[in-house]
Amino acid sequence: MTKIVLNDKQGGAICELPETAEEVVVNAEEDARRTGTTKRRSLFAAFKSSVKTAGYDITDSDMQTALKAVDQLRSGKAVPSIRFTVHGRIPEGSAASPKTANTQIRNERPTMSQSNNTTGLRFFENEQLYPNDNAATWFGRLVGIEDQKQTMLLELELLLKPELVEQWSKEHHQSILPACEIMSSRAPLLVLEGDVGCGKTVLAESIGDPLAKRLGCHVHLMKINTQVRGSGMVGEMTDLIAKAFTAIEDKARRNSGEPVLLLIDEADSLASKRAEQHMHHEDKAGVNTLLQRIDRLRRENLPVAVIFITNRPEALDSAVRRRAAVSIRFERPNAEVRAELFHRNFPDLALSGAKLEKLVSATGESGNGHERFTASDITDRLIPAAIKMSYLSKTAVTADTLIEAAQAMKPTPRIEDI
């Protein structure tokens, strides 16, 4: 684990923070999904908050060093510590004093139970039980990906309840067709791939609600923690992946047949191509273990489905792609979907004609000369910007407000352009 150490201006160590860099990263990523901010901005805020909790302050230039270290962690490199040079203590009793800051972090970032392991490492950063009203709301908000929704629901139903295929075969063919064995022997793996900000993670985290209603039982979701990569020590990543899957298998057995979804976001960081010459042997061993544990789920017929999410499908190991029961592609919203997003969020504007056409154009390729806006660009950035503009001017939101906000904004670049 990577320590967070505070130094004075002369380079001497003042203290070590109680939480590790990996824990800060996990909390930051969860906040990013909850608030709709970028992961980088959430990381920036999370590190500053952790340091302030200890009663100190740091400059923005110090943060750049921390973010570079986080990038190294994500690439699998071992980083013993992240060190900050503090620039003065925060006065006692202020809003960010240690006592107050600790309370804020406990309220905003509840941690999950660590009973699944004996090392203190949290394998899972999120656990959900469905049906879930909040998930139902988010699932309903996803516009323009109806095909992806229905494909994912059908595949999960067939993977988690193979007996339903046998029932269908008996009803329509008066026997269990040999082809049914092909369906039941598929690896319980789905890959959601495509551009950033197009709804992959939100769909994966909300699909459990309609799935639970469709199957008539509870559905559980466990989201794996990026800490499962480990710190680069020989055998560590392999051991952590095995323990995480063991925890999932145990949960599936205890749940009396209730399905469990195992979600792995940014899956390319765990399952990248083993053929790459620069790939560390520990990463290759980790991919091997990942494949073995997915195959084990298939052999043991446990009601578990693994969902991989990636913005870089070309980086996934070919054996992972071959095993996937289905790969579901996500693209940036077209003109029709972008128009629907504005209609849904501002039904009273009666957007139509030239104004709507100009708004749709401003969020398309012709609006900025390069890329269409992603769905999250519109819902998490553009619309809030338009509301803030109208709030400050004490006026109602209009089509012109939205157009002005769109013209002042650049879409999220594609992952290959970052």
Short mmCIF file of C-alpha atoms in Angstrom, two decimals:
data_model
loop_
_atom_site.label_atom_id
_atom_site.label_comp_id
_atom_site.label_asym_id
_atom_site.label_seq_id
_atom_site.Cartn_x
_atom_site.Cartn_y
_atom_site.Cartn_z
CA MET A 1 0.00 0.00 0.00
CA THR A 2 1.18 3.55 -0.77
CA LYS A 3 1.65 5.79 2.26
CA ILE A 4 0.78 9.49 2.31
CA VAL A 5 3.50 11.42 4.14
CA LEU A 6 3.53 15.11 5.06
CA ASN A 7 6.90 16.90 5.05
CA ASP A 8 7.90 20.32 6.33
CA LYS A 9 9.57 22.88 4.03
CA GLN A 10 12.99 21.51 4.94
CA GLY A 11 11.98 18.02 3.80
CA GLY A 12 11.59 16.50 7.25
CA ALA A 13 8.68 14.13 7.85
CA ILE A 14 5.90 15.57 10.02
CA CYS A 15 3.41 12.70 10.01
CA GLU A 16 1.91 9.87 8.00
CA LEU A 17 -1.81 10.01 7.19
CA PRO A 18 -3.94 7.10 8.47
CA GLU A 19 -5.39 6.32 5.04
CA THR A 20 -3.42 5.01 2.08
CA ALA A 21 -3.27 6.56 -1.38
CA GLU A 22 -5.27 3.63 -2.72
CA GLU A 23 -8.08 4.35 -0.26
CA VAL A 24 -8.13 8.02 -1.27
CA VAL A 25 -8.34 7.01 -4.94
CA VAL A 26 -11.28 4.67 -4.29
CA ASN A 27 -13.19 7.35 -2.38
CA ALA A 28 -12.44 9.93 -5.08
CA GLU A 29 -13.72 7.68 -7.86
CA GLU A 30 -16.92 7.01 -5.93
CA ASP A 31 -17.43 10.77 -5.42
CA ALA A 32 -16.83 11.37 -9.13
CA ARG A 33 -19.65 8.98 -10.05
CA ARG A 34 -21.95 10.37 -7.38
CA THR A 35 -21.43 14.05 -8.23
CA GLY A 36 -20.79 13.83 -11.97
CA THR A 37 -17.37 15.50 -11.77
CA THR A 38 -14.28 14.22 -13.53
CA LYS A 39 -12.14 11.62 -11.76
CA ARG A 40 -9.13 13.93 -11.91
CA ARG A 41 -10.99 16.77 -10.21
CA SER A 42 -12.31 14.41 -7.54
CA LEU A 43 -8.79 13.05 -6.93
CA PHE A 44 -7.52 16.60 -6.54
CA ALA A 45 -10.23 17.41 -3.97
CA ALA A 46 -9.84 14.09 -2.12
CA PHE A 47 -6.11 14.46 -1.53
CA LYS A 48 -6.50 18.06 -0.37
CA SER A 49 -9.30 16.99 1.97
CA SER A 50 -7.18 14.18 3.46
CA VAL A 51 -4.31 16.56 4.15
CA LYS A 52 -6.67 19.16 5.62
CA THR A 53 -8.10 16.46 7.87
CA ALA A 54 -4.64 16.22 9.44
CA GLY A 55 -4.72 19.98 10.00
CA TYR A 56 -2.42 21.11 7.18
CA ASP A 57 -2.71 22.79 3.81
CA ILE A 58 -0.90 22.21 0.51
CA THR A 59 -0.57 24.10 -2.76
CA ASP A 60 -1.95 23.13 -6.16
CA SER A 61 1.57 22.47 -7.45
CA ASP A 62 1.97 19.75 -4.80
CA MET A 63 -1.19 18.13 -6.12
CA GLN A 64 0.30 17.66 -9.58
CA THR A 65 2.99 15.45 -8.03
CA ALA A 66 0.30 13.36 -6.32
CA LEU A 67 -1.71 12.93 -9.51
CA LYS A 68 1.39 11.73 -11.39
CA ALA A 69 1.96 9.18 -8.63
CA VAL A 70 -1.66 8.01 -8.98
CA ASP A 71 -1.09 7.49 -12.71
CA GLN A 72 1.91 5.31 -11.83
CA LEU A 73 -0.24 3.28 -9.42
CA ARG A 74 -2.86 2.75 -12.12
CA SER A 75 -0.19 1.48 -14.51
CA GLY A 76 0.82 -1.15 -11.96
CA LYS A 77 4.05 0.46 -10.75
CA ALA A 78 4.96 0.23 -7.08
CA VAL A 79 4.89 3.64 -5.36
CA PRO A 80 6.12 3.40 -1.74
CA SER A 81 4.79 6.82 -0.72
CA ILE A 82 3.32 10.11 -1.87
CA ARG A 83 4.90 13.07 -0.07
CA PHE A 84 3.44 16.53 0.35
CA THR A 85 5.27 19.63 1.52
CA VAL A 86 2.79 21.39 3.82
CA HIS A 87 2.44 25.15 3.88
CA GLY A 88 1.19 25.95 7.35
CA ARG A 89 -1.34 24.51 9.77
CA ILE A 90 -5.05 25.20 9.56
CA PRO A 91 -6.26 27.20 12.59
CA GLU A 92 -8.10 25.18 15.24
CA GLY A 93 -11.87 25.52 15.06
CA SER A 94 -11.92 26.46 11.36
CA ALA A 95 -14.23 24.65 8.93
CA ALA A 96 -11.37 22.43 7.81
CA SER A 97 -9.78 21.80 11.19
CA PRO A 98 -8.94 18.13 11.94
CA LYS A 99 -11.96 17.47 14.13
CA THR A 100 -14.45 18.96 11.68
CA ALA A 101 -12.83 17.43 8.62
CA ASN A 102 -12.83 13.93 10.11
CA THR A 103 -16.55 14.25 10.79
CA GLN A 104 -17.22 15.38 7.23
CA ILE A 105 -15.35 12.47 5.71
CA ARG A 106 -17.16 9.93 7.86
CA ASN A 107 -20.54 11.40 6.84
CA GLU A 108 -19.82 11.66 3.13
CA ARG A 109 -17.80 8.52 2.54
CA PRO A 110 -19.15 5.55 4.44
CA THR A 111 -16.81 2.58 4.12
CA MET A 112 -17.97 -0.97 3.53
CA SER A 113 -17.32 -3.88 5.82
CA GLN A 114 -13.83 -5.38 5.57
CA SER A 115 -14.92 -8.80 6.76
CA ASN A 116 -14.20 -10.39 3.36
CA ASN A 117 -10.46 -10.46 4.02
CA THR A 118 -7.89 -10.49 6.74
CA THR A 119 -5.48 -7.88 5.37
CA GLY A 120 -7.65 -4.80 5.87
CA LEU A 121 -7.95 -4.33 2.10
CA ARG A 122 -11.42 -3.54 0.82
CA PHE A 123 -11.97 -5.68 -2.25
CA PHE A 124 -15.26 -3.97 -3.06
CA GLU A 125 -15.92 -0.25 -3.16
CA ASN A 126 -19.66 -0.55 -3.67
CA GLU A 127 -22.38 -3.06 -2.84
CA GLN A 128 -26.00 -2.74 -3.93
CA LEU A 129 -29.17 -4.75 -3.41
CA TYR A 130 -31.98 -4.61 -5.99
CA PRO A 131 -34.84 -3.79 -6.52
CA ASN A 132 -33.68 -0.29 -5.71
CA ASP A 133 -35.69 2.91 -6.30
CA ASN A 134 -32.56 5.01 -6.85
CA ALA A 135 -31.27 2.57 -9.44
CA ALA A 136 -34.67 2.54 -11.15
CA THR A 137 -34.52 6.34 -11.45
CA TRP A 138 -31.05 6.29 -12.98
CA PHE A 139 -31.96 3.46 -15.34
CA GLY A 140 -34.93 5.49 -16.56
CA ARG A 141 -32.77 8.55 -17.18
CA LEU A 142 -30.54 6.73 -19.64
CA VAL A 143 -31.60 7.97 -23.06
CA GLY A 144 -30.58 6.69 -26.47
CA ILE A 145 -29.25 3.29 -25.38
CA GLU A 146 -32.44 1.22 -25.42
CA ASP A 147 -30.81 -1.49 -27.54
CA GLN A 148 -27.92 -1.77 -25.08
CA LYS A 149 -30.36 -1.94 -22.15
CA GLN A 150 -32.43 -4.73 -23.64
CA THR A 151 -29.39 -6.69 -24.87
CA MET A 152 -27.82 -6.56 -21.44
CA LEU A 153 -31.03 -7.59 -19.66
CA LEU A 154 -31.55 -10.57 -21.96
CA GLU A 155 -27.94 -11.77 -21.69
CA LEU A 156 -27.93 -11.52 -17.89
CA GLU A 157 -31.23 -13.40 -17.68
CA LEU A 158 -29.91 -16.25 -19.83
CA LEU A 159 -26.53 -16.40 -18.08
CA LEU A 160 -27.88 -16.29 -14.53
CA LYS A 161 -30.94 -18.49 -15.08
CA PRO A 162 -29.97 -21.15 -17.68
CA GLU A 163 -32.92 -23.26 -16.57
CA LEU A 164 -35.18 -20.73 -18.31
CA VAL A 165 -33.68 -21.78 -21.66
CA GLU A 166 -34.40 -25.42 -20.85
CA GLN A 167 -38.00 -24.55 -19.98
CA TRP A 168 -38.34 -22.71 -23.29
CA SER A 169 -36.90 -25.71 -25.17
CA LYS A 170 -39.30 -28.16 -23.50
CA GLU A 171 -42.25 -25.92 -24.26
CA HIS A 172 -41.44 -25.28 -27.92
CA HIS A 173 -39.39 -28.36 -28.90
CA GLN A 174 -40.80 -30.91 -26.42
CA SER A 175 -37.25 -31.72 -25.28
CA ILE A 176 -34.03 -30.08 -24.14
CA LEU A 177 -32.12 -29.37 -27.33
CA PRO A 178 -28.37 -30.13 -27.43
CA ALA A 179 -27.98 -26.46 -28.39
CA CYS A 180 -29.14 -25.50 -24.89
CA GLU A 181 -25.87 -26.86 -23.55
CA ILE A 182 -24.03 -24.30 -25.67
CA MET A 183 -25.99 -21.53 -24.04
CA SER A 184 -25.41 -22.81 -20.52
CA SER A 185 -21.67 -23.38 -21.05
CA ARG A 186 -20.89 -19.79 -22.04
CA ALA A 187 -18.61 -17.79 -19.74
CA PRO A 188 -20.68 -15.49 -17.52
CA LEU A 189 -18.87 -12.40 -18.83
CA LEU A 190 -20.27 -9.23 -20.43
CA VAL A 191 -18.05 -6.48 -21.83
CA LEU A 192 -19.40 -2.93 -22.04
CA GLU A 193 -17.10 -0.98 -24.32
CA GLY A 194 -16.97 2.40 -26.00
CA ASP A 195 -16.35 6.07 -25.59
CA VAL A 196 -16.25 7.93 -22.28
CA GLY A 197 -19.40 9.47 -20.82
CA CYS A 198 -21.84 7.33 -22.80
CA GLY A 199 -23.61 5.55 -19.93
CA LYS A 200 -21.67 2.30 -19.51
CA THR A 201 -21.04 2.58 -15.76
CA VAL A 202 -24.46 4.04 -14.93
CA LEU A 203 -26.16 1.24 -16.85
CA ALA A 204 -24.05 -1.42 -15.13
CA GLU A 205 -24.83 0.05 -11.70
CA SER A 206 -28.57 0.38 -12.36
CA ILE A 207 -29.32 -2.74 -14.47
CA GLY A 208 -29.89 -4.74 -11.28
CA ASP A 209 -33.25 -3.07 -10.68
CA PRO A 210 -35.02 -4.13 -13.91
CA LEU A 211 -33.20 -7.48 -13.75
CA ALA A 212 -34.48 -8.18 -10.23
CA LYS A 213 -38.03 -7.32 -11.31
CA ARG A 214 -37.70 -9.48 -14.41
CA LEU A 215 -36.39 -12.50 -12.47
CA GLY A 216 -38.67 -11.99 -9.46
CA CYS A 217 -35.87 -12.14 -6.90
CA HIS A 218 -33.20 -10.01 -5.25
CA VAL A 219 -30.07 -9.21 -7.25
CA HIS A 220 -26.77 -8.20 -5.64
CA LEU A 221 -24.02 -6.07 -7.18
CA MET A 222 -20.43 -5.96 -5.97
CA LYS A 223 -18.07 -3.46 -7.57
CA ILE A 224 -14.45 -4.47 -7.38
CA ASN A 225 -11.91 -2.09 -5.93
CA THR A 226 -8.90 -0.94 -8.00
CA GLN A 227 -6.74 -1.86 -4.98
CA VAL A 228 -7.01 -5.45 -6.19
CA ARG A 229 -4.07 -4.64 -8.49
CA GLY A 230 -1.87 -4.60 -5.40
CA SER A 231 1.43 -2.78 -5.07
CA GLY A 232 3.41 -4.79 -7.62
CA MET A 233 4.89 -7.39 -5.27
CA VAL A 234 5.38 -10.82 -6.79
CA GLY A 235 2.23 -12.93 -6.44
CA GLU A 236 0.22 -10.15 -4.78
CA MET A 237 -2.10 -9.25 -7.65
CA THR A 238 -2.83 -12.92 -8.36
CA ASP A 239 -3.60 -13.55 -4.69
CA LEU A 240 -5.87 -10.50 -4.37
CA ILE A 241 -7.88 -11.37 -7.51
CA ALA A 242 -8.34 -14.93 -6.25
CA LYS A 243 -9.51 -13.68 -2.84
CA ALA A 244 -11.96 -11.22 -4.42
CA PHE A 245 -13.52 -13.98 -6.53
CA THR A 246 -13.65 -16.30 -3.52
CA ALA A 247 -15.59 -13.63 -1.64
CA ILE A 248 -18.03 -13.33 -4.56
CA GLU A 249 -18.47 -17.11 -4.80
CA ASP A 250 -19.11 -17.36 -1.05
CA LYS A 251 -21.72 -14.62 -1.29
CA ALA A 252 -23.46 -16.40 -4.18
CA ARG A 253 -23.63 -19.63 -2.18
CA ARG A 254 -24.99 -17.86 0.91
CA ASN A 255 -27.69 -16.03 -1.07
CA SER A 256 -29.70 -19.17 -1.85
CA GLY A 257 -29.67 -18.69 -5.60
CA GLU A 258 -30.00 -14.91 -5.68
CA PRO A 259 -27.86 -13.63 -8.59
CA VAL A 260 -24.68 -11.64 -7.97
CA LEU A 261 -23.20 -9.16 -10.46
CA LEU A 262 -19.45 -8.54 -10.21
CA LEU A 263 -18.62 -5.17 -11.76
CA ILE A 264 -15.07 -4.30 -12.83
CA ASP A 265 -14.73 -0.74 -14.13
CA GLU A 266 -11.68 0.21 -16.20
CA ALA A 267 -11.23 -3.53 -16.77
CA ASP A 268 -8.36 -2.94 -19.20
CA SER A 269 -6.18 -2.10 -16.17
CA LEU A 270 -6.64 -5.68 -14.91
CA ALA A 271 -7.05 -7.60 -18.16
CA SER A 272 -4.74 -5.94 -20.67
CA LYS A 273 -3.02 -7.86 -23.45
CA ARG A 274 -0.47 -10.39 -22.20
CA ALA A 275 1.32 -10.28 -25.57
CA GLU A 276 2.65 -6.77 -24.91
CA GLN A 277 6.43 -6.99 -24.47
CA HIS A 278 6.54 -4.28 -21.83
CA MET A 279 3.89 -5.99 -19.69
CA HIS A 280 5.13 -6.93 -16.24
CA HIS A 281 5.07 -10.67 -15.43
CA GLU A 282 2.90 -9.92 -12.39
CA ASP A 283 0.24 -8.36 -14.64
CA LYS A 284 0.34 -11.41 -16.93
CA ALA A 285 -0.15 -13.69 -13.94
CA GLY A 286 -3.06 -11.54 -12.83
CA VAL A 287 -4.78 -11.86 -16.23
CA ASN A 288 -4.28 -15.64 -16.11
CA THR A 289 -5.91 -15.79 -12.69
CA LEU A 290 -8.78 -13.58 -13.83
CA LEU A 291 -9.51 -15.91 -16.76
CA GLN A 292 -9.25 -19.00 -14.56
CA ARG A 293 -11.71 -17.62 -12.02
CA ILE A 294 -14.22 -16.66 -14.73
CA ASP A 295 -13.95 -20.19 -16.13
CA ARG A 296 -14.47 -21.59 -12.65
CA LEU A 297 -17.73 -19.63 -12.34
CA ARG A 298 -18.88 -21.29 -15.56
CA ARG A 299 -17.96 -24.79 -14.40
CA GLU A 300 -19.60 -24.47 -10.99
CA ASN A 301 -22.81 -22.95 -12.38
CA LEU A 302 -22.91 -20.27 -9.72
CA PRO A 303 -25.44 -17.44 -10.27
CA VAL A 304 -22.67 -14.90 -10.86
CA ALA A 305 -22.13 -12.68 -13.90
CA VAL A 306 -19.01 -10.58 -14.42
CA ILE A 307 -19.36 -7.18 -16.09
CA PHE A 308 -16.24 -5.59 -17.60
CA ILE A 309 -16.34 -1.89 -18.47
CA THR A 310 -13.65 -0.39 -20.66
CA ASN A 311 -13.01 2.74 -22.70
CA ARG A 312 -10.15 0.91 -24.44
CA PRO A 313 -11.48 -2.43 -25.75
CA GLU A 314 -8.45 -2.79 -28.02
CA ALA A 315 -6.30 -3.06 -24.87
CA LEU A 316 -8.17 -6.10 -23.52
CA ASP A 317 -6.48 -9.48 -23.77
CA SER A 318 -7.81 -11.50 -26.70
CA ALA A 319 -8.70 -14.42 -24.41
CA VAL A 320 -10.95 -12.10 -22.43
CA ARG A 321 -12.72 -10.94 -25.58
CA ARG A 322 -13.18 -14.54 -26.79
CA ARG A 323 -14.77 -15.57 -23.51
CA ALA A 324 -17.30 -12.74 -23.40
CA ALA A 325 -20.86 -13.94 -23.92
CA VAL A 326 -21.51 -10.55 -25.48
CA SER A 327 -19.70 -7.27 -26.07
CA ILE A 328 -22.01 -4.27 -26.01
CA ARG A 329 -20.84 -1.13 -27.81
CA PHE A 330 -21.64 2.43 -26.66
CA GLU A 331 -21.31 5.54 -28.84
CA ARG A 332 -21.75 9.27 -28.33
CA PRO A 333 -25.40 10.37 -28.68
CA ASN A 334 -26.60 11.30 -32.16
CA ALA A 335 -28.64 14.41 -32.96
CA GLU A 336 -31.97 12.75 -32.12
CA VAL A 337 -30.77 11.56 -28.71
CA ARG A 338 -29.21 14.92 -27.87
CA ALA A 339 -32.51 16.62 -28.67
CA GLU A 340 -34.34 14.13 -26.43
CA LEU A 341 -31.96 14.91 -23.54
CA PHE A 342 -32.86 18.60 -23.76
CA HIS A 343 -36.59 17.89 -24.11
CA ARG A 344 -36.60 15.64 -21.03
CA ASN A 345 -34.76 18.13 -18.84
CA PHE A 346 -36.63 21.25 -20.01
CA PRO A 347 -40.14 20.09 -21.01
CA ASP A 348 -41.58 23.61 -20.56
CA LEU A 349 -39.29 25.16 -23.20
CA ALA A 350 -41.08 23.47 -26.10
CA LEU A 351 -37.79 23.33 -27.97
CA SER A 352 -38.34 23.09 -31.72
CA GLY A 353 -37.48 24.58 -35.07
CA ALA A 354 -34.40 26.69 -35.65
CA LYS A 355 -33.56 27.00 -31.94
CA LEU A 356 -33.49 23.24 -31.39
CA GLU A 357 -31.54 22.74 -34.59
CA LYS A 358 -28.94 25.29 -33.46
CA LEU A 359 -28.67 23.66 -30.02
CA VAL A 360 -28.25 20.19 -31.48
CA SER A 361 -25.67 21.54 -33.92
CA ALA A 362 -23.75 23.28 -31.13
CA THR A 363 -23.37 19.93 -29.34
CA GLY A 364 -22.41 18.03 -32.50
CA GLU A 365 -19.28 17.80 -34.64
CA SER A 366 -20.08 21.04 -36.46
CA GLY A 367 -20.44 22.92 -33.19
CA ASN A 368 -16.81 22.59 -32.14
CA GLY A 369 -15.18 21.26 -35.28
CA HIS A 370 -14.16 17.96 -33.72
CA GLU A 371 -16.40 15.79 -31.52
CA ARG A 372 -20.00 15.31 -30.47
CA PHE A 373 -20.82 15.95 -26.82
CA THR A 374 -21.13 12.83 -24.69
CA ALA A 375 -24.34 12.24 -22.74
CA SER A 376 -22.56 13.18 -19.52
CA ASP A 377 -21.20 16.35 -21.16
CA ILE A 378 -24.81 17.43 -21.63
CA THR A 379 -26.32 16.24 -18.35
CA ASP A 380 -23.39 16.86 -16.00
CA ARG A 381 -21.75 19.92 -17.52
CA LEU A 382 -23.83 21.81 -20.08
CA ILE A 383 -27.21 21.76 -18.33
CA PRO A 384 -25.78 22.73 -14.90
CA ALA A 385 -23.83 25.54 -16.60
CA ALA A 386 -27.03 26.88 -18.21
CA ILE A 387 -28.91 26.71 -14.90
CA LYS A 388 -26.13 28.59 -13.09
CA MET A 389 -26.10 31.28 -15.79
CA SER A 390 -29.86 31.78 -15.43
CA TYR A 391 -29.72 31.63 -11.65
CA LEU A 392 -27.09 34.37 -11.48
CA SER A 393 -28.99 36.59 -13.92
CA LYS A 394 -32.29 35.87 -12.13
CA THR A 395 -33.95 34.80 -15.38
CA ALA A 396 -35.54 31.64 -16.74
CA VAL A 397 -33.53 29.14 -18.75
CA THR A 398 -34.15 29.63 -22.47
CA ALA A 399 -33.01 27.94 -25.65
CA ASP A 400 -30.54 30.82 -26.10
CA THR A 401 -29.10 30.12 -22.63
CA LEU A 402 -28.48 26.50 -23.55
CA ILE A 403 -26.99 27.46 -26.91
CA GLU A 404 -24.65 29.98 -25.27
CA ALA A 405 -23.53 27.40 -22.69
CA ALA A 406 -22.95 24.81 -25.44
CA GLN A 407 -20.91 27.20 -27.58
CA ALA A 408 -18.69 28.08 -24.62
CA MET A 409 -17.94 24.44 -23.81
CA LYS A 410 -15.70 21.79 -25.33
CA PRO A 411 -16.75 18.13 -25.35
CA THR A 412 -14.78 15.52 -23.46
CA PRO A 413 -11.96 14.32 -25.73
CA ARG A 414 -11.90 10.72 -26.81
CA ILE A 415 -9.74 8.48 -24.66
CA GLU A 416 -7.15 8.05 -27.42
CA ASP A 417 -6.76 11.84 -27.63
CA ILE A 418 -6.03 12.31 -23.90
#
